[in-house]
CSV table of N, CA and C in Angstrom, one decimal:
chain,number,residue,atom,x,y,z
A,2,UNK,N,-59.3,57.9,32.9
A,2,UNK,CA,-57.7,56.4,32.6
A,2,UNK,C,-56.9,57.6,31.4
A,3,UNK,N,-55.9,57.1,32.5
A,3,UNK,CA,-54.1,57.1,31.9
A,3,UNK,C,-53.6,57.0,31.2
A,4,UNK,N,-53.3,57.2,30.4
A,4,UNK,CA,-51.8,56.6,29.3
A,4,UNK,C,-50.9,56.6,29.9
A,5,UNK,N,-50.1,55.3,29.6
A,5,UNK,CA,-48.4,55.7,30.0
A,5,UNK,C,-47.8,54.0,28.6
A,6,UNK,N,-46.3,54.6,28.2
A,6,UNK,CA,-46.0,53.7,27.2
A,6,UNK,C,-45.1,52.8,28.4
A,7,UNK,N,-44.1,52.8,28.3
A,7,UNK,CA,-43.1,51.6,28.6
A,7,UNK,C,-42.6,50.8,28.0
A,8,UNK,N,-42.6,50.7,26.5
A,8,UNK,CA,-42.3,50.6,25.7
A,8,UNK,C,-40.9,51.6,25.2
A,9,UNK,N,-38.8,50.7,23.8
A,9,UNK,CA,-38.4,51.3,24.3
A,9,UNK,C,-38.0,50.5,22.2
A,10,UNK,N,-37.9,51.5,22.3
A,10,UNK,CA,-36.8,50.3,20.1
A,10,UNK,C,-36.3,49.8,20.7
A,11,UNK,N,-36.4,48.8,20.0
A,11,UNK,CA,-35.5,47.6,20.0
A,11,UNK,C,-36.0,46.8,21.0
A,12,UNK,N,-36.7,46.5,22.0
A,12,UNK,CA,-37.3,45.5,22.7
A,12,UNK,C,-37.6,44.3,22.6
A,13,UNK,N,-37.1,43.2,23.0
A,13,UNK,CA,-37.5,42.1,22.9
A,13,UNK,C,-38.3,41.4,23.7
A,14,UNK,N,-39.3,40.4,24.0
A,14,UNK,CA,-40.2,39.3,24.4
A,14,UNK,C,-38.5,39.9,25.8
A,15,UNK,N,-37.6,38.9,26.3
A,15,UNK,CA,-37.2,38.9,27.0
A,15,UNK,C,-36.9,40.4,27.6
A,16,UNK,N,-36.8,41.1,27.3
A,16,UNK,CA,-36.5,42.7,27.7
A,16,UNK,C,-37.9,43.2,28.0
A,17,UNK,N,-39.5,42.5,28.5
A,17,UNK,CA,-40.0,42.9,28.8
A,17,UNK,C,-40.4,42.5,29.7
A,18,UNK,N,-39.7,40.9,29.9
A,18,UNK,CA,-40.0,39.7,31.3
A,18,UNK,C,-38.6,41.1,32.0
A,19,UNK,N,-37.7,42.1,32.1
A,19,UNK,CA,-37.2,42.7,32.8
A,19,UNK,C,-38.1,43.1,33.6
A,20,UNK,N,-38.8,44.1,33.1
A,20,UNK,CA,-39.8,45.0,33.0
A,20,UNK,C,-40.9,45.5,33.5
A,21,UNK,N,-40.8,43.3,33.3
A,21,UNK,CA,-42.4,43.6,33.7
A,21,UNK,C,-42.9,44.4,36.0
A,22,UNK,N,-41.6,43.7,36.7
A,22,UNK,CA,-41.7,44.2,37.9
A,22,UNK,C,-42.4,46.3,37.7
A,23,UNK,N,-41.1,46.7,36.7
A,23,UNK,CA,-41.7,47.9,36.8
A,23,UNK,C,-43.4,47.9,36.5
A,24,UNK,N,-43.0,47.5,35.7
A,24,UNK,CA,-44.6,47.7,35.2
A,24,UNK,C,-46.3,48.0,36.4
A,25,UNK,N,-45.7,45.8,36.6
A,25,UNK,CA,-47.2,46.1,37.4
A,25,UNK,C,-46.7,46.8,39.3
A,26,UNK,N,-45.7,47.4,39.4
A,26,UNK,CA,-45.8,48.9,40.3
A,26,UNK,C,-46.1,50.2,39.7
A,27,UNK,N,-47.0,50.3,38.8
A,27,UNK,CA,-47.4,50.7,38.3
A,27,UNK,C,-48.7,51.4,38.3
A,28,UNK,N,-49.0,49.8,38.7
A,28,UNK,CA,-50.6,49.6,38.7
A,28,UNK,C,-51.3,49.8,37.4
A,29,UNK,N,-51.4,48.8,36.3
A,29,UNK,CA,-52.0,49.2,34.9
A,29,UNK,C,-53.5,49.2,35.4
A,30,UNK,N,-54.2,49.6,34.5
A,30,UNK,CA,-56.0,49.1,34.3
A,30,UNK,C,-55.3,48.7,33.1
A,31,UNK,N,-55.8,48.8,31.8
A,31,UNK,CA,-55.2,48.0,31.0
A,31,UNK,C,-54.2,47.6,29.9
A,32,UNK,N,-53.6,46.8,29.5
A,32,UNK,CA,-52.2,46.8,28.6
A,32,UNK,C,-52.3,46.3,27.1
A,33,UNK,N,-51.3,46.8,26.6
A,33,UNK,CA,-51.6,46.2,25.5
A,33,UNK,C,-49.8,46.1,25.1
A,34,UNK,N,-49.9,45.0,25.0
A,34,UNK,CA,-48.9,43.7,24.7
A,34,UNK,C,-48.5,43.7,23.8
A,35,UNK,N,-47.1,44.6,23.0
A,35,UNK,CA,-46.7,44.2,21.5
A,35,UNK,C,-45.2,43.8,21.5
A,36,UNK,N,-44.8,42.7,21.0
A,36,UNK,CA,-44.3,42.0,21.4
A,36,UNK,C,-43.0,41.4,20.2
A,37,UNK,N,-42.3,40.8,19.4
A,37,UNK,CA,-41.6,39.9,18.4
A,37,UNK,C,-41.3,40.0,17.3
A,38,UNK,N,-41.7,41.9,17.1
A,38,UNK,CA,-41.0,41.9,15.8
A,38,UNK,C,-38.9,41.8,15.8
A,39,UNK,N,-38.7,42.1,17.2
A,39,UNK,CA,-37.2,42.9,17.6
A,39,UNK,C,-36.7,40.6,17.5
A,40,UNK,N,-37.7,40.1,18.8
A,40,UNK,CA,-37.7,38.9,18.6
A,40,UNK,C,-37.6,37.9,16.9
A,41,UNK,N,-37.8,38.0,16.5
A,41,UNK,CA,-37.7,37.6,14.8
A,41,UNK,C,-37.1,37.9,14.1
A,42,UNK,N,-36.4,39.1,14.6
A,42,UNK,CA,-35.2,39.4,14.3
A,42,UNK,C,-34.3,38.8,14.5
A,43,UNK,N,-34.1,38.8,15.4
A,43,UNK,CA,-33.4,37.7,16.1
A,43,UNK,C,-33.0,36.6,15.8
A,44,UNK,N,-34.0,35.5,15.5
A,44,UNK,CA,-34.0,34.5,14.5
A,44,UNK,C,-34.7,34.1,16.8
A,45,UNK,N,-35.2,34.1,17.5
A,45,UNK,CA,-35.1,33.6,18.7
A,45,UNK,C,-36.3,32.3,18.6
A,46,UNK,N,-35.5,31.5,19.1
A,46,UNK,CA,-36.4,30.5,19.4
A,46,UNK,C,-38.6,30.3,19.3
A,47,UNK,N,-38.9,30.4,18.7
A,47,UNK,CA,-40.4,30.4,18.9
A,47,UNK,C,-40.5,30.6,20.3
A,48,UNK,N,-40.5,28.7,20.5
A,48,UNK,CA,-40.8,28.3,22.2
A,48,UNK,C,-41.0,29.3,22.9
A,49,UNK,N,-39.3,30.4,23.5
A,49,UNK,CA,-39.2,30.6,24.3
A,49,UNK,C,-39.7,32.3,23.9
A,50,UNK,N,-40.3,32.8,23.1
A,50,UNK,CA,-41.2,33.7,23.0
A,50,UNK,C,-41.9,33.4,23.2
A,51,UNK,N,-42.8,32.5,23.1
A,51,UNK,CA,-43.7,31.5,23.0
A,51,UNK,C,-44.6,32.2,24.6
A,52,UNK,N,-43.0,31.8,25.3
A,52,UNK,CA,-43.4,31.2,27.1
A,52,UNK,C,-42.8,32.8,27.4
A,53,UNK,N,-42.5,33.7,27.0
A,53,UNK,CA,-42.2,34.9,27.6
A,53,UNK,C,-43.7,35.6,27.8
A,54,UNK,N,-43.8,36.1,26.9
A,54,UNK,CA,-44.9,35.9,26.3
A,54,UNK,C,-46.1,36.1,27.3
A,55,UNK,N,-46.5,34.2,27.1
A,55,UNK,CA,-47.2,33.5,28.2
A,55,UNK,C,-46.7,34.5,30.1
A,56,UNK,N,-46.1,34.4,30.5
A,56,UNK,CA,-45.7,34.6,31.8
A,56,UNK,C,-45.4,36.3,32.0
A,57,UNK,N,-45.6,36.5,30.8
A,57,UNK,CA,-46.4,38.4,30.5
A,57,UNK,C,-47.7,38.4,30.8
A,58,UNK,N,-48.5,37.7,30.5
A,58,UNK,CA,-50.0,37.4,30.6
A,58,UNK,C,-50.3,37.5,30.9
A,59,UNK,N,-49.2,36.0,31.7
A,59,UNK,CA,-50.5,35.0,33.5
A,59,UNK,C,-50.2,36.2,34.3
A,60,UNK,N,-48.7,37.1,34.2
A,60,UNK,CA,-48.7,38.2,35.6
A,60,UNK,C,-49.4,39.1,35.7
A,61,UNK,N,-50.6,39.3,34.2
A,61,UNK,CA,-51.5,40.6,34.0
A,61,UNK,C,-52.0,39.8,34.7
A,62,UNK,N,-53.6,38.3,33.8
A,62,UNK,CA,-54.5,38.7,34.1
A,62,UNK,C,-54.6,38.5,35.6
A,63,UNK,N,-53.2,37.6,36.5
A,63,UNK,CA,-53.4,37.6,37.5
A,63,UNK,C,-54.4,38.6,38.8
A,64,UNK,N,-53.6,39.4,38.1
A,64,UNK,CA,-53.5,40.5,38.3
A,64,UNK,C,-54.8,41.9,39.0
A,65,UNK,N,-56.5,40.4,37.8
A,65,UNK,CA,-56.9,41.1,36.5
A,65,UNK,C,-56.5,42.4,35.9
A,66,UNK,N,-55.6,42.2,35.2
A,66,UNK,CA,-55.0,43.2,34.6
A,66,UNK,C,-55.8,42.8,32.7
A,67,UNK,N,-56.3,43.5,32.4
A,67,UNK,CA,-56.7,43.8,30.2
A,67,UNK,C,-55.7,43.4,29.7
A,68,UNK,N,-55.4,42.9,28.8
A,68,UNK,CA,-54.7,42.2,27.6
A,68,UNK,C,-54.6,42.9,26.5
A,69,UNK,N,-54.8,43.4,25.7
A,69,UNK,CA,-54.8,43.7,24.0
A,69,UNK,C,-53.5,42.3,24.0
A,70,UNK,N,-53.6,41.9,23.3
A,70,UNK,CA,-52.6,41.1,22.2
A,70,UNK,C,-51.4,42.1,20.9
A,71,UNK,N,-50.8,42.3,20.7
A,71,UNK,CA,-50.7,42.3,19.9
A,71,UNK,C,-49.7,41.2,19.1
A,72,UNK,N,-49.9,40.7,17.4
A,72,UNK,CA,-49.2,39.6,17.0
A,72,UNK,C,-48.1,40.5,15.8
A,73,UNK,N,-47.4,40.3,16.0
A,73,UNK,CA,-46.6,40.6,13.9
A,73,UNK,C,-46.6,39.4,12.9
A,74,UNK,N,-46.1,40.0,11.6
A,74,UNK,CA,-45.3,38.7,11.5
A,74,UNK,C,-43.8,38.8,10.5
A,75,UNK,N,-43.6,37.7,9.9
A,75,UNK,CA,-41.8,37.6,10.1
A,75,UNK,C,-41.8,37.1,9.5
A,76,UNK,N,-42.2,38.8,8.2
A,76,UNK,CA,-42.6,37.9,6.0
A,76,UNK,C,-40.8,38.6,6.1
A,77,UNK,N,-40.7,38.8,7.1
A,77,UNK,CA,-38.5,39.4,6.4
A,77,UNK,C,-37.9,38.3,7.0
A,78,UNK,N,-38.0,36.9,7.7
A,78,UNK,CA,-37.1,36.1,7.5
A,78,UNK,C,-37.5,35.0,7.1
A,79,UNK,N,-36.2,34.3,5.9
A,79,UNK,CA,-36.4,34.4,4.7
A,79,UNK,C,-36.5,32.7,5.6
A,80,UNK,N,-36.9,32.2,6.5
A,80,UNK,CA,-37.2,30.8,6.4
A,80,UNK,C,-38.2,30.5,7.2
A,81,UNK,N,-39.1,30.1,5.5
A,81,UNK,CA,-40.9,29.8,6.0
A,81,UNK,C,-41.3,29.0,7.2
A,82,UNK,N,-40.4,28.0,7.5
A,82,UNK,CA,-41.1,27.1,8.3
A,82,UNK,C,-40.7,27.9,10.0
A,83,UNK,N,-39.5,28.9,9.9
A,83,UNK,CA,-39.6,30.5,11.0
A,83,UNK,C,-40.7,30.7,11.2
A,84,UNK,N,-41.3,30.8,10.0
A,84,UNK,CA,-41.7,32.4,9.9
A,84,UNK,C,-43.6,31.3,10.5
A,85,UNK,N,-43.6,30.4,10.2
A,85,UNK,CA,-44.9,29.3,10.6
A,85,UNK,C,-45.1,29.5,11.9
A,86,UNK,N,-44.1,29.1,12.2
A,86,UNK,CA,-43.6,29.0,13.3
A,86,UNK,C,-44.3,29.9,14.4
A,87,UNK,N,-44.0,31.2,14.1
A,87,UNK,CA,-43.7,31.8,15.3
A,87,UNK,C,-44.8,32.7,15.1
A,88,UNK,N,-44.8,33.0,13.0
A,88,UNK,CA,-46.5,33.8,13.7
A,88,UNK,C,-47.3,33.0,14.2
A,89,UNK,N,-47.6,31.4,14.4
A,89,UNK,CA,-48.4,31.1,15.1
A,89,UNK,C,-49.0,31.6,16.6
A,90,UNK,N,-48.0,31.9,17.1
A,90,UNK,CA,-47.4,32.3,18.8
A,90,UNK,C,-48.6,33.1,18.9
A,91,UNK,N,-48.7,34.2,18.2
A,91,UNK,CA,-50.1,35.1,18.8
A,91,UNK,C,-51.2,34.4,18.4
A,92,UNK,N,-51.5,33.9,18.2
A,92,UNK,CA,-53.9,33.8,17.5
A,92,UNK,C,-53.7,32.5,18.5
A,93,UNK,N,-52.3,31.7,18.8
A,93,UNK,CA,-52.3,30.6,20.0
A,93,UNK,C,-52.6,31.1,21.7
A,94,UNK,N,-52.0,31.6,21.5
A,94,UNK,CA,-52.0,32.4,23.0
A,94,UNK,C,-52.8,33.4,23.4
A,95,UNK,N,-53.3,33.9,22.1
A,95,UNK,CA,-55.2,35.1,22.2
A,95,UNK,C,-55.7,33.8,23.1
A,96,UNK,N,-55.8,32.5,22.1
A,96,UNK,CA,-57.5,31.4,22.1
A,96,UNK,C,-57.1,30.9,23.9
A,97,UNK,N,-56.2,30.9,23.9
A,97,UNK,CA,-55.1,30.0,25.3
A,97,UNK,C,-55.7,30.3,26.3
A,98,UNK,N,-55.8,32.5,26.4
A,98,UNK,CA,-55.8,33.1,27.8
A,98,UNK,C,-57.0,34.0,27.0
A,99,UNK,N,-58.2,34.0,25.8
A,99,UNK,CA,-59.1,34.4,26.1
A,99,UNK,C,-58.7,35.7,25.4
A,100,UNK,N,-58.2,36.6,24.8
A,100,UNK,CA,-57.3,38.0,24.4
A,100,UNK,C,-57.7,38.8,23.7
A,101,UNK,N,-58.2,39.8,23.2
A,101,UNK,CA,-58.6,40.5,22.1
A,101,UNK,C,-57.5,40.1,21.5
A,102,UNK,N,-56.6,39.9,19.8
A,102,UNK,CA,-55.7,40.1,19.0
A,102,UNK,C,-55.6,40.6,18.1
A,103,UNK,N,-55.2,41.8,18.0
A,103,UNK,CA,-54.6,42.6,17.3
A,103,UNK,C,-53.2,41.8,15.9
A,104,UNK,N,-53.2,41.1,15.1
A,104,UNK,CA,-52.1,40.2,14.0
A,104,UNK,C,-51.6,40.3,13.8
A,105,UNK,N,-51.1,41.6,13.8
A,105,UNK,CA,-50.5,42.0,12.9
A,105,UNK,C,-50.0,43.7,12.6
A,106,UNK,N,-49.6,44.0,13.6
A,106,UNK,CA,-49.2,45.5,14.1
A,106,UNK,C,-48.1,45.9,12.5
A,107,UNK,N,-47.1,44.9,11.8
A,107,UNK,CA,-45.9,45.7,10.7
A,107,UNK,C,-48.0,45.9,9.2
A,108,UNK,N,-48.5,45.1,9.4
A,108,UNK,CA,-49.0,45.5,7.9
A,108,UNK,C,-49.5,46.4,7.4
A,109,UNK,N,-50.1,47.3,8.9
A,109,UNK,CA,-50.6,49.3,7.4
A,109,UNK,C,-49.7,49.5,7.2
A,110,UNK,N,-48.4,49.4,6.8
A,110,UNK,CA,-47.7,50.3,6.7
A,110,UNK,C,-46.3,49.8,6.3
A,111,UNK,N,-46.3,47.9,6.5
A,111,UNK,CA,-44.8,46.8,5.7
A,111,UNK,C,-46.0,47.3,4.2
A,112,UNK,N,-44.3,47.1,3.2
A,112,UNK,CA,-44.0,46.9,2.2
A,112,UNK,C,-45.1,48.8,1.4
A,113,UNK,N,-44.9,48.8,2.1
A,113,UNK,CA,-45.7,50.4,1.2
A,113,UNK,C,-44.5,51.4,1.4
A,114,UNK,N,-43.4,51.8,0.8
A,114,UNK,CA,-42.1,52.9,0.7
A,114,UNK,C,-42.2,54.0,1.3
A,115,UNK,N,-44.5,55.4,1.1
A,115,UNK,CA,-44.4,56.0,1.3
A,115,UNK,C,-44.2,56.4,3.1
A,116,UNK,N,-44.5,54.5,3.5
A,116,UNK,CA,-45.1,55.2,5.0
A,116,UNK,C,-43.8,54.4,5.7
A,117,UNK,N,-43.2,54.6,5.0
A,117,UNK,CA,-41.2,53.1,5.6
A,117,UNK,C,-40.1,54.4,5.2
A,118,UNK,N,-39.6,54.0,6.7
A,118,UNK,CA,-37.8,55.2,6.7
A,118,UNK,C,-37.3,54.8,5.3
A,119,UNK,N,-35.7,54.9,5.1
A,119,UNK,CA,-34.6,54.6,4.1
A,119,UNK,C,-34.8,52.7,4.1
A,120,UNK,N,-34.9,52.1,5.3
A,120,UNK,CA,-34.5,50.9,5.5
A,120,UNK,C,-35.1,50.1,4.3
A,121,UNK,N,-36.6,50.7,5.0
A,121,UNK,CA,-37.8,49.6,4.5
A,121,UNK,C,-38.1,48.5,5.5
A,122,UNK,N,-38.0,48.6,6.4
A,122,UNK,CA,-38.5,48.6,7.3
A,122,UNK,C,-38.9,49.0,8.9
A,123,UNK,N,-38.4,50.4,9.3
A,123,UNK,CA,-38.8,51.0,10.0
A,123,UNK,C,-40.2,51.6,9.8
A,124,UNK,N,-41.2,52.0,11.0
A,124,UNK,CA,-42.1,53.2,9.5
A,124,UNK,C,-41.8,54.4,10.2
A,125,UNK,N,-42.6,55.1,9.5
A,125,UNK,CA,-41.5,56.8,9.4
A,125,UNK,C,-43.1,57.0,10.6
A,126,UNK,N,-42.6,58.7,10.6
A,126,UNK,CA,-44.2,58.9,10.9
A,126,UNK,C,-46.0,58.9,10.7
A,127,UNK,N,-45.9,58.3,8.9
A,127,UNK,CA,-46.4,58.3,8.4
A,127,UNK,C,-47.5,56.7,8.6
A,128,UNK,N,-46.3,56.0,8.4
A,128,UNK,CA,-46.2,54.1,9.3
A,128,UNK,C,-47.0,54.2,11.3
A,129,UNK,N,-46.5,55.3,11.1
A,129,UNK,CA,-46.6,54.7,13.1
A,129,UNK,C,-47.9,55.6,13.1
A,130,UNK,N,-48.8,56.5,11.7
A,130,UNK,CA,-49.9,57.0,12.4
A,130,UNK,C,-51.1,56.1,11.7
A,131,UNK,N,-50.1,55.2,10.4
A,131,UNK,CA,-51.1,54.5,10.0
A,131,UNK,C,-51.1,52.4,11.6
A,132,UNK,N,-50.1,53.2,11.6
A,132,UNK,CA,-50.7,51.8,12.7
A,132,UNK,C,-51.4,51.2,13.6
A,133,UNK,N,-51.4,53.4,14.4
A,133,UNK,CA,-52.2,53.4,15.6
A,133,UNK,C,-53.6,53.7,14.8
A,134,UNK,N,-54.2,54.7,13.3
A,134,UNK,CA,-55.0,54.7,13.4
A,134,UNK,C,-55.8,52.8,12.7
A,135,UNK,N,-55.0,52.0,12.7
A,135,UNK,CA,-55.6,50.5,12.3
A,135,UNK,C,-55.4,49.7,14.1
A,136,UNK,N,-55.1,50.0,14.5
A,136,UNK,CA,-55.0,49.3,16.2
A,136,UNK,C,-56.2,50.0,16.9
A,137,UNK,N,-56.1,51.8,16.9
A,137,UNK,CA,-57.1,51.6,17.6
A,137,UNK,C,-58.3,51.8,18.1
A,138,UNK,N,-59.3,51.2,17.2
A,138,UNK,CA,-60.7,50.1,17.4
A,138,UNK,C,-60.4,48.4,18.8
A,139,UNK,N,-59.6,49.2,18.4
A,139,UNK,CA,-58.9,47.1,19.7
A,139,UNK,C,-59.1,47.5,20.7
A,140,UNK,N,-58.2,49.5,21.3
A,140,UNK,CA,-57.8,49.9,21.5
A,140,UNK,C,-58.5,50.0,22.5
A,141,UNK,N,-59.9,51.2,21.3
A,141,UNK,CA,-60.6,51.7,22.3
A,141,UNK,C,-61.5,50.5,22.4
A,142,UNK,N,-61.7,49.4,22.7
A,142,UNK,CA,-62.6,48.1,22.7
A,142,UNK,C,-61.8,48.3,24.5
A,143,UNK,N,-61.0,48.3,24.8
A,143,UNK,CA,-59.7,47.7,26.1
A,143,UNK,C,-60.1,48.6,27.0
A,144,UNK,N,-59.9,49.5,26.2
A,144,UNK,CA,-60.3,50.8,26.7
A,144,UNK,C,-61.3,50.9,28.1
A,145,UNK,N,-62.1,50.8,26.9
A,145,UNK,CA,-64.2,50.4,27.2
A,145,UNK,C,-63.9,49.1,28.2
A,146,UNK,N,-63.6,48.2,28.2
A,146,UNK,CA,-63.4,47.1,29.3
A,146,UNK,C,-64.8,45.5,28.7
A,147,UNK,N,-64.3,46.2,26.8
A,147,UNK,CA,-65.3,45.6,26.2
A,147,UNK,C,-64.0,43.8,26.3
A,148,UNK,N,-64.2,42.7,25.9
A,148,UNK,CA,-63.1,41.6,26.2
A,148,UNK,C,-63.7,41.0,24.9
A,149,UNK,N,-63.4,39.5,24.4
A,149,UNK,CA,-63.2,38.4,22.6
A,149,UNK,C,-64.3,38.5,22.7
């Protein structure tokens, strides 16, 4: 199995939609779908984020490409109601589409200054390693073709 990343730092779910055809043209065997942190940072309407993620998921599933959905917390957003709506997107979509869900990509490093850059928001090398170790079991299941 070949692994390729089409991610780009700073991307939103809208950027993902713009690259969708290129990703589909690459004919992936599996997809790890991880958008949301930048959508939340930009206060994107949660309904629009959910709709864009749904479009991405449906495009992959319609081609029988299994998807691992990766969520993020909205802990840095000061609006508690927004945080609740935003964080609810991922479990709702996982249930709707029968996807495996890694609930929070930020949790393995967030709040630990030894795992973040000086901004306290982005992971450093050790933080990226923490994220990768946490995500690995579900990624391995995806690679083996295990579904929820």
